[in-house]
Every structure is written in C-alpha cells, then in structure tokens.
Amino acid sequence: MRRETVPIPAPDLPASPKLSKSKPDVSGVENLIRAMLKKHRTPFMLIRGSVLERQFQRFRKCLPEVMPYYAIKANPHPKIIKTFIKLGAGFDVASASEMKQVLALGASRDKIIFANTVKSAEDIITARRRQVPMMTFDNEPELYKISEHYPGAQVLLRIKVGNEGSVVNLSLKFGADPEDAHLILRKARSLGLVPTGLSFHVGSQSKNVENYLQALEISAHIFDQAKEHDVPLKIMDIGGGFPIQHFDNEIGVNFERMAFQIRKQIRQLFDKKVQFIAEPGRFLVGPAGILVTQVTGRAFRNTLRRGQTFLSALAGPTCDSFDTLSLDVEIPELYVGDVVYVKNIGAYSSASAVANFNGFPPAKIVPV
Ligand SMILES: Cc1ncc(COP(=O)(O)O)c(C=O)c1O
C-alpha cells in the first residue's frame, strides 16, 4: 500500500527542506522524531497515545450510538490495548490467544466479541472457560461446534455484504447469504444457543459509504424477519472498514460525512432498543503510527527527475519484494544514512510483519 513518506536529510537532521515546508503541521512531528532518534535505533515505529485518543473520541462523537470494539489484529501492542481499555472501548478478538491478551490487560469479558466466524473447538472452550459469551458465525457446521463446546453462547450471524471499492475485500471469504439468515438463526436457537444479533464487514479501508448503507438496509430487513419468526435480535455489529487518510493530499476520505450518513440510516431503519457495536481497527490505530527508518542503500534505475525530486521506490531490507513502502513516491535525492519517516502506518504493519524474516528484526514499537 502507498503511504505518505517524508525524508529528513542526514546527518544531523536540520529542518527538512521543501517537502516538509509545504506541509503545515509536521514540525511538531519532526521535533518528536529528532528527540526519539537520540534514544532509539532505527527502524522504530512511534505510536502516539494522543492520536489514539483523538481517533477514539472522533468515532464516539460522530457515531454516539455505536460502541467501538477495537479490532486488535490491526495492532495488538499492549500499550494500545491499555489505552483503549481506559477510554472505555470493547475489543474484537480473532483467537483465544488475542482473547487471553486483552483479558490479561484488564478488558472486561462483557465487552469482548470473538469475531472469527470459524473457530477451533479449543478456542471455543477457552471462550467458555473465560466466560466470553459473544461470538460470530456464518455457517451451520460452526453452530454445531459452538453448541457442543459452549452451550448458551450468544451468537451473531455474520452476513455477506457488498465490499465494492474497499482496499481489502472480506466478502470473498466471510458471510452467510442474507436470504438464509432467519433459518440459520432459528437453527441456532434450536441448538440451545442465544441468537443475539447480526454482523457484517464492508471490507477494510472502505471509502464507499453505500456499502454501509446497503448492509444496514439488508440487516434491518433481517431484524424484522427474525422478530416475525419470534427470534428477536438485540445487537447490530457494523464491523470495521472505516477509512483513514494515508497521504496528506489524498482525496475521498471523509469519515465525518460517512458517519453522518450511517447514523441517519441507523435512526431511520432500526428500533431504538437495538444496541450497535463496531469493530474498527485501521481507523483507531492507523493515524497514530509513524515508522522512522534510515537509508541503507540506493540505486538509480530508469531515473525520472522532476525539478528537485525523483520518482522513487522505497523498499525494506529483506529479499522479498513485498517488503516495499512505496513504488512511486516523489522525494528529493536520498543518501545513505538519511532518515525517512512514514506517517499513518500504525495498522496492519508491525502486526503483520514476520519477526526475524531474513534475519531482520522488526521495527521496535515506541509508544509516546
Ligand atoms: C472481523 C473483522 N473485524 C474487524 C476488522 C477490522 O477492520 P478495519 O481495520 O478495516 O477497521 C477486520 C479486519 O480484517 C475483521 O476481519
């Protein structure tokens, strides 16, 4: 994925030239980076607590009816989890291991959703032992497994919804056909489970609000249908996917406007008694992360120069070409030893990195 990258010249990090001067508010960030460079070896990733809090409050302000359950897969650093516990968030966990992690850090078991539609028997048993009753499913065989290992569990049916325009499409892998919803919910009840609600995910980094609006419409219809069939549902989980601005000049991301439309749809279609939750990952943690790294080598290939800048690829040190920050960023000429920082990189970066791949340690996380 392309990211906003800003170089700081070496060796003693004077004020950054042209690129950073054109950006109004980076000086505080660069001063912070300069201070951190005195204490930590590169590469490291700063996670700014103030930004975690700002994103959480933005979410709460724009969608006050929706309680965010932070999807820790985006970045499971303990400091981040503790910050969200303090702020009153719930948690979306994908495995027993993530569940144990948030519980050990002090999360309340009533504010955890085991949001993986296919779980191992062992993981379901852990949920029962830890008394974490709320979990998602999207297929009938999973219901048999849950009813065997956690009778009385509260189950939310994940339905397949449109993921058009999202950077990561999740509907290929997850979600029951909405048409089968009321039958499968009744099946859940007949197996001794508590059919509690619905969930969906519009795909990660979804700039297309229509995905949410249509998913809510489909869900509201299922809520009505379920009520008619005497299976009243009480929780609507609208998943993650809320987008962030990865680059300063990126257009098309307006969380506030999207949230306004989502809220309107919720009010129009659902009974006031329905409880709403969401599973934001990227939105809460992405903007808080800044990767700080250093140039270890450079090569000129098909050089394209525009004035003071070069069209450049920035890549990591491993022998895999996936290890690339950007293939087409315009930056001034860089020299070995120059420091480069990358903003808005807190989600699905260190969390997805394989430790010691090719013998390289991952960037250390530095909470600030
Ligand atoms: C079930 C589930 N919930 C929440 C998320 C978080 O999504 P996002 O980071 O796009 O908000 C994901 C991401 O893959 C997911 O699979």
mmCIF file of C-alpha atoms and ligand atoms in Angstrom:
data_model
loop_
_atom_site.group_PDB
_atom_site.id
_atom_site.type_symbol
_atom_site.label_atom_id
_atom_site.label_comp_id
_atom_site.label_asym_id
_atom_site.label_seq_id
_atom_site.Cartn_x
_atom_site.Cartn_y
_atom_site.Cartn_z
ATOM 1 C CA MET A 1 0.000 0.000 0.000
ATOM 2 C CA ARG A 2 1.257 3.505 -0.776
ATOM 3 C CA ARG A 3 1.988 5.669 2.225
ATOM 4 C CA GLU A 4 2.895 9.256 2.854
ATOM 5 C CA THR A 5 6.682 9.308 3.141
ATOM 6 C CA VAL A 6 8.761 12.286 4.160
ATOM 7 C CA PRO A 7 12.559 12.308 4.142
ATOM 8 C CA ILE A 8 14.685 14.129 6.693
ATOM 9 C CA PRO A 9 18.216 14.781 5.427
ATOM 10 C CA ALA A 10 21.220 13.297 7.271
ATOM 11 C CA PRO A 11 23.484 13.608 9.086
ATOM 12 C CA ASP A 12 22.359 15.941 11.895
ATOM 13 C CA LEU A 13 18.730 16.314 10.887
ATOM 14 C CA PRO A 14 18.417 20.027 10.185
ATOM 15 C CA ALA A 15 14.964 21.377 9.356
ATOM 16 C CA SER A 16 13.619 19.406 6.419
ATOM 17 C CA PRO A 17 13.591 21.327 3.115
ATOM 18 C CA LYS A 18 10.837 21.917 0.538
ATOM 19 C CA LEU A 19 8.690 18.833 1.054
ATOM 20 C CA SER A 20 8.058 19.332 4.735
ATOM 21 C CA LYS A 21 7.741 23.125 4.457
ATOM 22 C CA SER A 22 4.770 22.646 2.141
ATOM 23 C CA LYS A 23 3.023 20.691 4.890
ATOM 24 C CA PRO A 24 1.706 22.938 7.625
ATOM 25 C CA ASP A 25 1.849 20.838 10.762
ATOM 26 C CA VAL A 26 4.772 18.457 10.539
ATOM 27 C CA SER A 27 7.295 20.430 12.585
ATOM 28 C CA GLY A 28 5.964 19.045 15.889
ATOM 29 C CA VAL A 29 6.201 15.550 14.477
ATOM 30 C CA GLU A 30 9.726 16.131 13.194
ATOM 31 C CA ASN A 31 10.849 17.528 16.532
ATOM 32 C CA LEU A 32 9.448 14.434 18.200
ATOM 33 C CA ILE A 33 11.265 12.208 15.708
ATOM 34 C CA ARG A 34 14.535 14.073 16.289
ATOM 35 C CA ALA A 35 14.178 13.571 20.026
ATOM 36 C CA MET A 36 13.387 9.868 19.599
ATOM 37 C CA LEU A 37 16.333 9.352 17.257
ATOM 38 C CA LYS A 38 18.589 10.277 20.157
ATOM 39 C CA LYS A 39 17.112 7.462 22.243
ATOM 40 C CA HIS A 40 16.285 4.651 19.790
ATOM 41 C CA ARG A 41 17.994 2.903 16.908
ATOM 42 C CA THR A 42 16.128 2.789 13.605
ATOM 43 C CA PRO A 43 13.864 1.288 12.464
ATOM 44 C CA PHE A 44 11.231 2.106 15.060
ATOM 45 C CA MET A 45 7.554 2.871 14.998
ATOM 46 C CA LEU A 46 6.161 5.651 17.139
ATOM 47 C CA ILE A 47 2.626 5.122 18.380
ATOM 48 C CA ARG A 48 1.175 8.391 19.609
ATOM 49 C CA GLY A 49 -1.254 7.939 22.506
ATOM 50 C CA SER A 50 -2.772 11.362 21.860
ATOM 51 C CA VAL A 51 -3.748 10.268 18.355
ATOM 52 C CA LEU A 52 -5.292 7.009 19.615
ATOM 53 C CA GLU A 53 -7.433 9.068 21.963
ATOM 54 C CA ARG A 54 -8.281 11.616 19.257
ATOM 55 C CA GLN A 55 -9.440 8.859 16.872
ATOM 56 C CA PHE A 56 -11.498 7.169 19.585
ATOM 57 C CA GLN A 57 -13.216 10.451 20.501
ATOM 58 C CA ARG A 58 -13.839 11.233 16.809
ATOM 59 C CA PHE A 59 -15.569 7.877 16.446
ATOM 60 C CA ARG A 60 -17.657 8.403 19.586
ATOM 61 C CA LYS A 61 -18.631 11.925 18.569
ATOM 62 C CA CYS A 62 -19.714 11.002 15.047
ATOM 63 C CA LEU A 63 -21.393 7.703 15.925
ATOM 64 C CA PRO A 64 -22.520 8.102 19.555
ATOM 65 C CA GLU A 65 -24.944 5.161 19.340
ATOM 66 C CA VAL A 66 -22.185 2.779 18.240
ATOM 67 C CA MET A 67 -19.746 1.372 20.799
ATOM 68 C CA PRO A 68 -16.350 0.692 19.198
ATOM 69 C CA TYR A 69 -14.786 -2.713 19.894
ATOM 70 C CA TYR A 70 -11.165 -2.192 18.845
ATOM 71 C CA ALA A 71 -10.053 -4.951 16.415
ATOM 72 C CA ILE A 72 -6.705 -5.738 17.983
ATOM 73 C CA LYS A 73 -5.493 -7.536 14.841
ATOM 74 C CA ALA A 74 -4.685 -4.072 13.466
ATOM 75 C CA ASN A 75 -2.046 -3.597 16.146
ATOM 76 C CA PRO A 76 -2.024 -5.652 19.347
ATOM 77 C CA HIS A 77 0.650 -3.676 21.229
ATOM 78 C CA PRO A 78 -0.212 -3.811 24.967
ATOM 79 C CA LYS A 79 0.038 -0.031 25.376
ATOM 80 C CA ILE A 80 -2.549 0.445 22.642
ATOM 81 C CA ILE A 81 -4.910 -2.063 24.256
ATOM 82 C CA LYS A 82 -4.456 -0.419 27.663
ATOM 83 C CA THR A 83 -5.193 2.997 26.162
ATOM 84 C CA PHE A 84 -8.456 1.735 24.710
ATOM 85 C CA ILE A 85 -9.418 -0.026 27.955
ATOM 86 C CA LYS A 86 -9.004 3.319 29.749
ATOM 87 C CA LEU A 87 -11.116 5.044 27.129
ATOM 88 C CA GLY A 88 -13.926 2.505 27.649
ATOM 89 C CA ALA A 89 -13.690 0.616 24.343
ATOM 90 C CA GLY A 90 -14.648 -3.001 23.816
ATOM 91 C CA PHE A 91 -12.466 -5.466 21.892
ATOM 92 C CA ASP A 92 -12.787 -7.623 18.804
ATOM 93 C CA VAL A 93 -10.565 -10.689 19.117
ATOM 94 C CA ALA A 94 -9.935 -13.271 16.420
ATOM 95 C CA SER A 95 -8.490 -16.101 18.519
ATOM 96 C CA ALA A 96 -8.208 -17.437 22.050
ATOM 97 C CA SER A 97 -4.725 -16.008 22.201
ATOM 98 C CA GLU A 98 -5.977 -12.476 21.475
ATOM 99 C CA MET A 99 -8.795 -13.040 23.964
ATOM 100 C CA LYS A 100 -6.349 -14.003 26.718
ATOM 101 C CA GLN A 101 -4.197 -10.995 25.873
ATOM 102 C CA VAL A 102 -6.967 -8.411 26.279
ATOM 103 C CA LEU A 103 -8.310 -10.117 29.413
ATOM 104 C CA ALA A 104 -4.846 -10.171 30.988
ATOM 105 C CA LEU A 105 -4.538 -6.448 30.325
ATOM 106 C CA GLY A 106 -7.813 -5.768 32.134
ATOM 107 C CA ALA A 107 -10.524 -5.752 29.469
ATOM 108 C CA SER A 108 -13.996 -6.649 30.688
ATOM 109 C CA ARG A 109 -15.238 -10.008 29.369
ATOM 110 C CA ASP A 110 -18.643 -8.439 28.705
ATOM 111 C CA LYS A 111 -17.055 -6.105 26.202
ATOM 112 C CA ILE A 112 -15.318 -8.660 24.027
ATOM 113 C CA ILE A 113 -16.580 -10.143 20.793
ATOM 114 C CA PHE A 114 -14.915 -13.265 19.447
ATOM 115 C CA ALA A 115 -15.281 -12.095 15.845
ATOM 116 C CA ASN A 116 -13.985 -15.023 13.867
ATOM 117 C CA THR A 117 -16.685 -16.960 12.074
ATOM 118 C CA VAL A 118 -14.726 -20.227 12.065
ATOM 119 C CA LYS A 119 -13.155 -21.147 15.386
ATOM 120 C CA SER A 120 -11.321 -24.202 16.624
ATOM 121 C CA ALA A 121 -13.019 -26.329 19.299
ATOM 122 C CA GLU A 122 -10.130 -25.445 21.657
ATOM 123 C CA ASP A 123 -10.687 -21.725 21.159
ATOM 124 C CA ILE A 124 -14.419 -22.064 21.824
ATOM 125 C CA ILE A 125 -13.631 -23.988 25.019
ATOM 126 C CA THR A 126 -11.315 -21.154 26.077
ATOM 127 C CA ALA A 127 -14.147 -18.665 25.472
ATOM 128 C CA ARG A 128 -16.416 -20.763 27.717
ATOM 129 C CA ARG A 129 -13.803 -21.080 30.479
ATOM 130 C CA ARG A 130 -13.085 -17.335 30.349
ATOM 131 C CA GLN A 131 -16.810 -16.575 30.156
ATOM 132 C CA VAL A 132 -16.646 -14.574 26.937
ATOM 133 C CA PRO A 133 -20.061 -15.453 25.520
ATOM 134 C CA MET A 134 -20.393 -13.238 22.424
ATOM 135 C CA MET A 135 -19.124 -14.637 19.127
ATOM 136 C CA THR A 136 -19.818 -14.518 15.409
ATOM 137 C CA PHE A 137 -20.515 -17.371 12.980
ATOM 138 C CA ASP A 138 -21.545 -17.614 9.329
ATOM 139 C CA ASN A 139 -22.283 -21.293 8.704
ATOM 140 C CA GLU A 140 -24.289 -24.146 10.178
ATOM 141 C CA PRO A 141 -21.420 -26.554 10.999
ATOM 142 C CA GLU A 142 -19.966 -23.825 13.216
ATOM 143 C CA LEU A 143 -23.228 -23.760 15.175
ATOM 144 C CA TYR A 144 -22.909 -27.475 15.958
ATOM 145 C CA LYS A 145 -19.359 -26.899 17.172
ATOM 146 C CA ILE A 146 -20.326 -23.923 19.350
ATOM 147 C CA SER A 147 -23.365 -25.692 20.813
ATOM 148 C CA GLU A 148 -21.223 -28.699 21.757
ATOM 149 C CA HIS A 149 -18.473 -26.686 23.442
ATOM 150 C CA TYR A 150 -20.262 -23.571 24.669
ATOM 151 C CA PRO A 151 -23.994 -24.205 25.178
ATOM 152 C CA GLY A 152 -25.820 -20.936 25.751
ATOM 153 C CA ALA A 153 -23.242 -18.835 23.867
ATOM 154 C CA GLN A 154 -24.547 -15.584 22.353
ATOM 155 C CA VAL A 155 -24.141 -15.828 18.603
ATOM 156 C CA LEU A 156 -24.173 -13.092 15.974
ATOM 157 C CA LEU A 157 -24.685 -14.163 12.389
ATOM 158 C CA ARG A 158 -22.223 -12.527 10.010
ATOM 159 C CA ILE A 159 -23.857 -11.838 6.662
ATOM 160 C CA LYS A 160 -22.209 -11.299 3.304
ATOM 161 C CA VAL A 161 -22.446 -7.668 2.164
ATOM 162 C CA GLY A 162 -21.033 -5.572 -0.687
ATOM 163 C CA ASN A 163 -17.330 -4.683 -0.353
ATOM 164 C CA GLU A 164 -17.115 -2.570 -3.541
ATOM 165 C CA GLY A 165 -14.214 -0.153 -3.526
ATOM 166 C CA SER A 166 -12.639 -1.385 -0.284
ATOM 167 C CA VAL A 167 -8.884 -1.954 -0.265
ATOM 168 C CA VAL A 168 -9.256 -5.382 1.378
ATOM 169 C CA ASN A 169 -12.279 -7.394 0.244
ATOM 170 C CA LEU A 170 -13.567 -9.644 3.027
ATOM 171 C CA SER A 171 -16.812 -10.797 1.420
ATOM 172 C CA LEU A 172 -14.982 -13.423 -0.661
ATOM 173 C CA LYS A 173 -14.182 -15.366 2.475
ATOM 174 C CA PHE A 174 -16.832 -14.464 5.034
ATOM 175 C CA GLY A 175 -20.556 -14.124 5.434
ATOM 176 C CA ALA A 176 -23.752 -16.141 5.120
ATOM 177 C CA ASP A 177 -26.239 -15.387 2.385
ATOM 178 C CA PRO A 178 -28.732 -12.865 3.871
ATOM 179 C CA GLU A 179 -31.589 -14.923 2.434
ATOM 180 C CA ASP A 180 -30.707 -17.827 4.715
ATOM 181 C CA ALA A 181 -30.413 -15.613 7.782
ATOM 182 C CA HIS A 182 -33.674 -16.246 9.603
ATOM 183 C CA LEU A 183 -33.472 -20.017 9.084
ATOM 184 C CA ILE A 184 -29.937 -20.240 10.393
ATOM 185 C CA LEU A 185 -30.799 -18.014 13.372
ATOM 186 C CA ARG A 186 -33.671 -20.338 14.248
ATOM 187 C CA LYS A 187 -31.311 -23.258 13.922
ATOM 188 C CA ALA A 188 -29.002 -21.564 16.431
ATOM 189 C CA ARG A 189 -31.852 -21.308 18.906
ATOM 190 C CA SER A 190 -32.906 -24.916 18.399
ATOM 191 C CA LEU A 191 -29.353 -25.946 19.270
ATOM 192 C CA GLY A 192 -29.500 -24.185 22.628
ATOM 193 C CA LEU A 193 -27.578 -21.067 21.610
ATOM 194 C CA VAL A 194 -28.777 -17.494 22.026
ATOM 195 C CA PRO A 195 -29.203 -15.825 18.615
ATOM 196 C CA THR A 196 -28.244 -12.311 19.639
ATOM 197 C CA GLY A 197 -27.681 -10.287 16.509
ATOM 198 C CA LEU A 198 -26.057 -9.731 13.160
ATOM 199 C CA SER A 199 -22.655 -8.574 11.999
ATOM 200 C CA PHE A 200 -21.136 -7.531 8.698
ATOM 201 C CA HIS A 201 -17.862 -6.123 7.387
ATOM 202 C CA VAL A 202 -17.762 -3.861 4.341
ATOM 203 C CA GLY A 203 -14.041 -4.520 3.704
ATOM 204 C CA SER A 204 -11.064 -2.674 5.088
ATOM 205 C CA GLN A 205 -10.437 0.988 4.122
ATOM 206 C CA SER A 206 -13.927 1.387 2.683
ATOM 207 C CA LYS A 207 -14.368 4.825 1.171
ATOM 208 C CA ASN A 208 -17.732 3.810 -0.240
ATOM 209 C CA VAL A 209 -20.474 4.703 2.234
ATOM 210 C CA GLU A 210 -23.026 2.869 0.068
ATOM 211 C CA ASN A 211 -21.539 -0.397 1.352
ATOM 212 C CA TYR A 212 -22.582 0.520 4.894
ATOM 213 C CA LEU A 213 -25.968 1.929 3.886
ATOM 214 C CA GLN A 214 -26.922 -1.168 1.887
ATOM 215 C CA ALA A 215 -25.598 -3.524 4.553
ATOM 216 C CA LEU A 216 -27.709 -1.714 7.156
ATOM 217 C CA GLU A 217 -30.785 -1.953 4.960
ATOM 218 C CA ILE A 218 -30.306 -5.700 4.481
ATOM 219 C CA SER A 219 -29.686 -6.124 8.203
ATOM 220 C CA ALA A 220 -32.764 -4.128 9.224
ATOM 221 C CA HIS A 221 -34.838 -6.389 6.999
ATOM 222 C CA ILE A 222 -33.386 -9.473 8.725
ATOM 223 C CA PHE A 223 -34.090 -7.927 12.146
ATOM 224 C CA ASP A 224 -37.759 -7.516 11.127
ATOM 225 C CA GLN A 225 -37.938 -11.013 9.683
ATOM 226 C CA ALA A 226 -36.372 -12.545 12.780
ATOM 227 C CA LYS A 227 -38.847 -10.712 15.016
ATOM 228 C CA GLU A 228 -41.739 -12.072 12.969
ATOM 229 C CA HIS A 229 -40.339 -15.556 13.463
ATOM 230 C CA ASP A 230 -40.083 -14.982 17.177
ATOM 231 C CA VAL A 231 -36.274 -14.692 17.256
ATOM 232 C CA PRO A 232 -35.849 -11.101 18.487
ATOM 233 C CA LEU A 233 -32.331 -9.774 17.922
ATOM 234 C CA LYS A 234 -30.720 -7.082 20.031
ATOM 235 C CA ILE A 235 -27.178 -6.395 18.786
ATOM 236 C CA MET A 236 -26.168 -4.990 15.408
ATOM 237 C CA ASP A 237 -22.419 -5.137 14.777
ATOM 238 C CA ILE A 238 -21.442 -2.902 11.846
ATOM 239 C CA GLY A 239 -17.861 -4.247 11.684
ATOM 240 C CA GLY A 240 -14.770 -2.284 10.693
ATOM 241 C CA GLY A 241 -13.647 -0.745 7.429
ATOM 242 C CA PHE A 242 -13.780 2.927 8.461
ATOM 243 C CA PRO A 243 -11.207 4.672 6.266
ATOM 244 C CA ILE A 244 -8.248 6.878 7.120
ATOM 245 C CA GLN A 245 -6.227 9.358 5.125
ATOM 246 C CA HIS A 246 -2.891 7.689 4.372
ATOM 247 C CA PHE A 247 -1.466 10.709 2.469
ATOM 248 C CA ASP A 248 -1.770 14.408 3.132
ATOM 249 C CA ASN A 249 -3.156 15.072 -0.351
ATOM 250 C CA GLU A 250 -5.424 12.014 -0.540
ATOM 251 C CA ILE A 251 -8.986 12.781 -1.543
ATOM 252 C CA GLY A 252 -12.200 10.829 -0.999
ATOM 253 C CA VAL A 253 -11.795 10.051 2.697
ATOM 254 C CA ASN A 254 -14.281 11.893 4.856
ATOM 255 C CA PHE A 255 -15.103 9.902 7.951
ATOM 256 C CA GLU A 256 -17.334 12.618 9.405
ATOM 257 C CA ARG A 257 -19.537 12.706 6.309
ATOM 258 C CA MET A 258 -19.719 8.917 6.103
ATOM 259 C CA ALA A 259 -20.581 8.631 9.770
ATOM 260 C CA PHE A 260 -23.346 11.209 9.369
ATOM 261 C CA GLN A 261 -24.989 9.085 6.679
ATOM 262 C CA ILE A 262 -24.515 5.858 8.620
ATOM 263 C CA ARG A 263 -26.098 7.420 11.686
ATOM 264 C CA LYS A 264 -29.060 8.669 9.698
ATOM 265 C CA GLN A 265 -29.598 5.197 8.256
ATOM 266 C CA ILE A 266 -29.417 3.608 11.712
ATOM 267 C CA ARG A 267 -32.021 6.010 13.064
ATOM 268 C CA GLN A 268 -34.337 5.504 10.138
ATOM 269 C CA LEU A 269 -34.230 1.716 9.960
ATOM 270 C CA PHE A 270 -33.763 0.326 13.452
ATOM 271 C CA ASP A 271 -35.713 0.256 16.672
ATOM 272 C CA LYS A 272 -34.153 2.475 19.360
ATOM 273 C CA LYS A 273 -33.660 -0.552 21.594
ATOM 274 C CA VAL A 274 -31.162 -2.186 19.231
ATOM 275 C CA GLN A 275 -27.588 -1.912 20.547
ATOM 276 C CA PHE A 276 -24.943 -1.012 17.992
ATOM 277 C CA ILE A 277 -21.311 -2.012 18.127
ATOM 278 C CA ALA A 278 -18.492 -1.727 15.572
ATOM 279 C CA GLU A 279 -15.067 -3.318 15.133
ATOM 280 C CA PRO A 280 -12.778 -0.535 13.910
ATOM 281 C CA GLY A 281 -9.087 -1.398 13.589
ATOM 282 C CA ARG A 282 -7.358 0.772 10.999
ATOM 283 C CA PHE A 283 -9.379 3.886 11.892
ATOM 284 C CA LEU A 284 -8.384 3.828 15.551
ATOM 285 C CA VAL A 285 -4.705 2.951 15.249
ATOM 286 C CA GLY A 286 -3.512 3.753 11.703
ATOM 287 C CA PRO A 287 -3.077 7.519 12.120
ATOM 288 C CA ALA A 288 -1.199 7.031 15.398
ATOM 289 C CA GLY A 289 1.750 5.186 13.838
ATOM 290 C CA ILE A 290 4.881 6.757 12.353
ATOM 291 C CA LEU A 291 7.617 4.489 11.044
ATOM 292 C CA VAL A 292 11.092 6.004 11.353
ATOM 293 C CA THR A 293 13.790 4.353 9.315
ATOM 294 C CA GLN A 294 17.114 5.058 7.638
ATOM 295 C CA VAL A 295 18.507 4.694 4.124
ATOM 296 C CA THR A 296 20.949 1.772 3.970
ATOM 297 C CA GLY A 297 21.491 1.776 0.206
ATOM 298 C CA ARG A 298 20.253 3.279 -3.058
ATOM 299 C CA ALA A 299 20.204 2.514 -6.763
ATOM 300 C CA PHE A 300 19.345 4.575 -9.849
ATOM 301 C CA ARG A 301 17.026 2.753 -12.279
ATOM 302 C CA ASN A 302 15.163 4.410 -15.181
ATOM 303 C CA THR A 303 15.714 7.692 -13.360
ATOM 304 C CA LEU A 304 12.799 10.119 -13.636
ATOM 305 C CA ARG A 305 13.599 13.530 -12.219
ATOM 306 C CA ARG A 306 11.112 16.367 -11.734
ATOM 307 C CA GLY A 307 12.893 19.504 -10.604
ATOM 308 C CA GLN A 308 14.220 18.823 -7.126
ATOM 309 C CA THR A 309 12.528 15.445 -6.768
ATOM 310 C CA PHE A 310 12.957 11.924 -8.117
ATOM 311 C CA LEU A 311 10.243 9.384 -8.716
ATOM 312 C CA SER A 312 11.444 6.740 -6.273
ATOM 313 C CA ALA A 313 10.719 3.340 -4.805
ATOM 314 C CA LEU A 314 11.285 2.925 -1.078
ATOM 315 C CA ALA A 315 11.805 -0.664 -0.004
ATOM 316 C CA GLY A 316 12.769 -2.515 3.149
ATOM 317 C CA PRO A 317 15.896 -4.584 3.723
ATOM 318 C CA THR A 318 14.569 -8.125 3.137
ATOM 319 C CA CYS A 319 14.928 -10.192 -0.031
ATOM 320 C CA ASP A 320 11.168 -10.232 -0.627
ATOM 321 C CA SER A 321 9.639 -7.663 -2.953
ATOM 322 C CA PHE A 322 6.511 -7.459 -0.770
ATOM 323 C CA ASP A 323 8.726 -5.550 1.585
ATOM 324 C CA THR A 324 8.051 -2.229 -0.147
ATOM 325 C CA LEU A 325 6.789 1.018 1.347
ATOM 326 C CA SER A 326 6.091 2.756 -1.937
ATOM 327 C CA LEU A 327 6.911 2.194 -5.607
ATOM 328 C CA ASP A 328 6.220 5.702 -6.848
ATOM 329 C CA VAL A 329 6.879 8.401 -4.306
ATOM 330 C CA GLU A 330 8.347 11.748 -5.377
ATOM 331 C CA ILE A 331 11.129 12.698 -2.980
ATOM 332 C CA PRO A 332 14.409 14.599 -3.034
ATOM 333 C CA GLU A 333 17.594 12.607 -3.619
ATOM 334 C CA LEU A 334 18.350 10.452 -0.579
ATOM 335 C CA TYR A 335 21.772 9.470 0.738
ATOM 336 C CA VAL A 336 22.849 6.508 2.832
ATOM 337 C CA GLY A 337 22.149 7.403 6.451
ATOM 338 C CA ASP A 338 19.256 9.775 5.698
ATOM 339 C CA VAL A 339 16.276 9.344 7.963
ATOM 340 C CA VAL A 340 12.874 8.791 6.370
ATOM 341 C CA TYR A 341 9.568 8.710 8.204
ATOM 342 C CA VAL A 342 6.242 7.287 7.093
ATOM 343 C CA LYS A 343 3.009 8.548 8.622
ATOM 344 C CA ASN A 344 -0.353 6.829 9.189
ATOM 345 C CA ILE A 345 1.217 3.386 9.290
ATOM 346 C CA GLY A 346 0.028 2.126 12.678
ATOM 347 C CA ALA A 347 -2.429 -0.505 11.357
ATOM 348 C CA TYR A 348 -1.595 -3.857 9.709
ATOM 349 C CA SER A 349 2.131 -3.038 9.559
ATOM 350 C CA SER A 350 4.092 -4.300 12.569
ATOM 351 C CA ALA A 351 1.112 -6.569 13.334
ATOM 352 C CA SER A 352 1.555 -8.384 10.018
ATOM 353 C CA ALA A 353 5.364 -8.365 9.977
ATOM 354 C CA VAL A 354 7.037 -11.742 10.447
ATOM 355 C CA ALA A 355 9.626 -11.332 13.178
ATOM 356 C CA ASN A 356 13.160 -12.010 12.008
ATOM 357 C CA PHE A 357 12.242 -12.756 8.411
ATOM 358 C CA ASN A 358 15.603 -12.994 6.586
ATOM 359 C CA GLY A 359 17.208 -12.337 9.964
ATOM 360 C CA PHE A 360 15.965 -8.748 10.209
ATOM 361 C CA PRO A 361 14.354 -7.675 13.477
ATOM 362 C CA PRO A 362 11.013 -5.881 13.104
ATOM 363 C CA ALA A 363 10.736 -2.160 13.862
ATOM 364 C CA LYS A 364 10.563 -1.637 17.601
ATOM 365 C CA ILE A 365 7.329 -0.021 18.762
ATOM 366 C CA VAL A 366 7.813 3.116 20.836
ATOM 367 C CA PRO A 367 4.617 4.408 22.462
ATOM 368 C CA VAL A 368 4.720 8.187 23.008
HETATM 369 C C1 LIG B 1 -13.897 -9.488 11.602
HETATM 370 C C2 LIG B 1 -13.126 -8.229 11.468
HETATM 371 N N1 LIG B 1 -13.464 -7.178 12.227
HETATM 372 C C3 LIG B 1 -12.793 -6.012 12.173
HETATM 373 C C4 LIG B 1 -11.714 -5.858 11.328
HETATM 374 C C5 LIG B 1 -11.000 -4.541 11.325
HETATM 375 O O1 LIG B 1 -11.212 -3.890 10.125
HETATM 376 P P1 LIG B 1 -10.649 -2.433 9.852
HETATM 377 O O2 LIG B 1 -9.235 -2.411 10.284
HETATM 378 O O3 LIG B 1 -10.824 -2.250 8.395
HETATM 379 O O4 LIG B 1 -11.485 -1.478 10.631
HETATM 380 C C6 LIG B 1 -11.329 -6.913 10.491
HETATM 381 C C7 LIG B 1 -10.208 -6.767 9.573
HETATM 382 O O5 LIG B 1 -9.802 -7.643 8.839
HETATM 383 C C8 LIG B 1 -12.048 -8.138 10.562
HETATM 384 O O6 LIG B 1 -11.723 -9.188 9.808
#
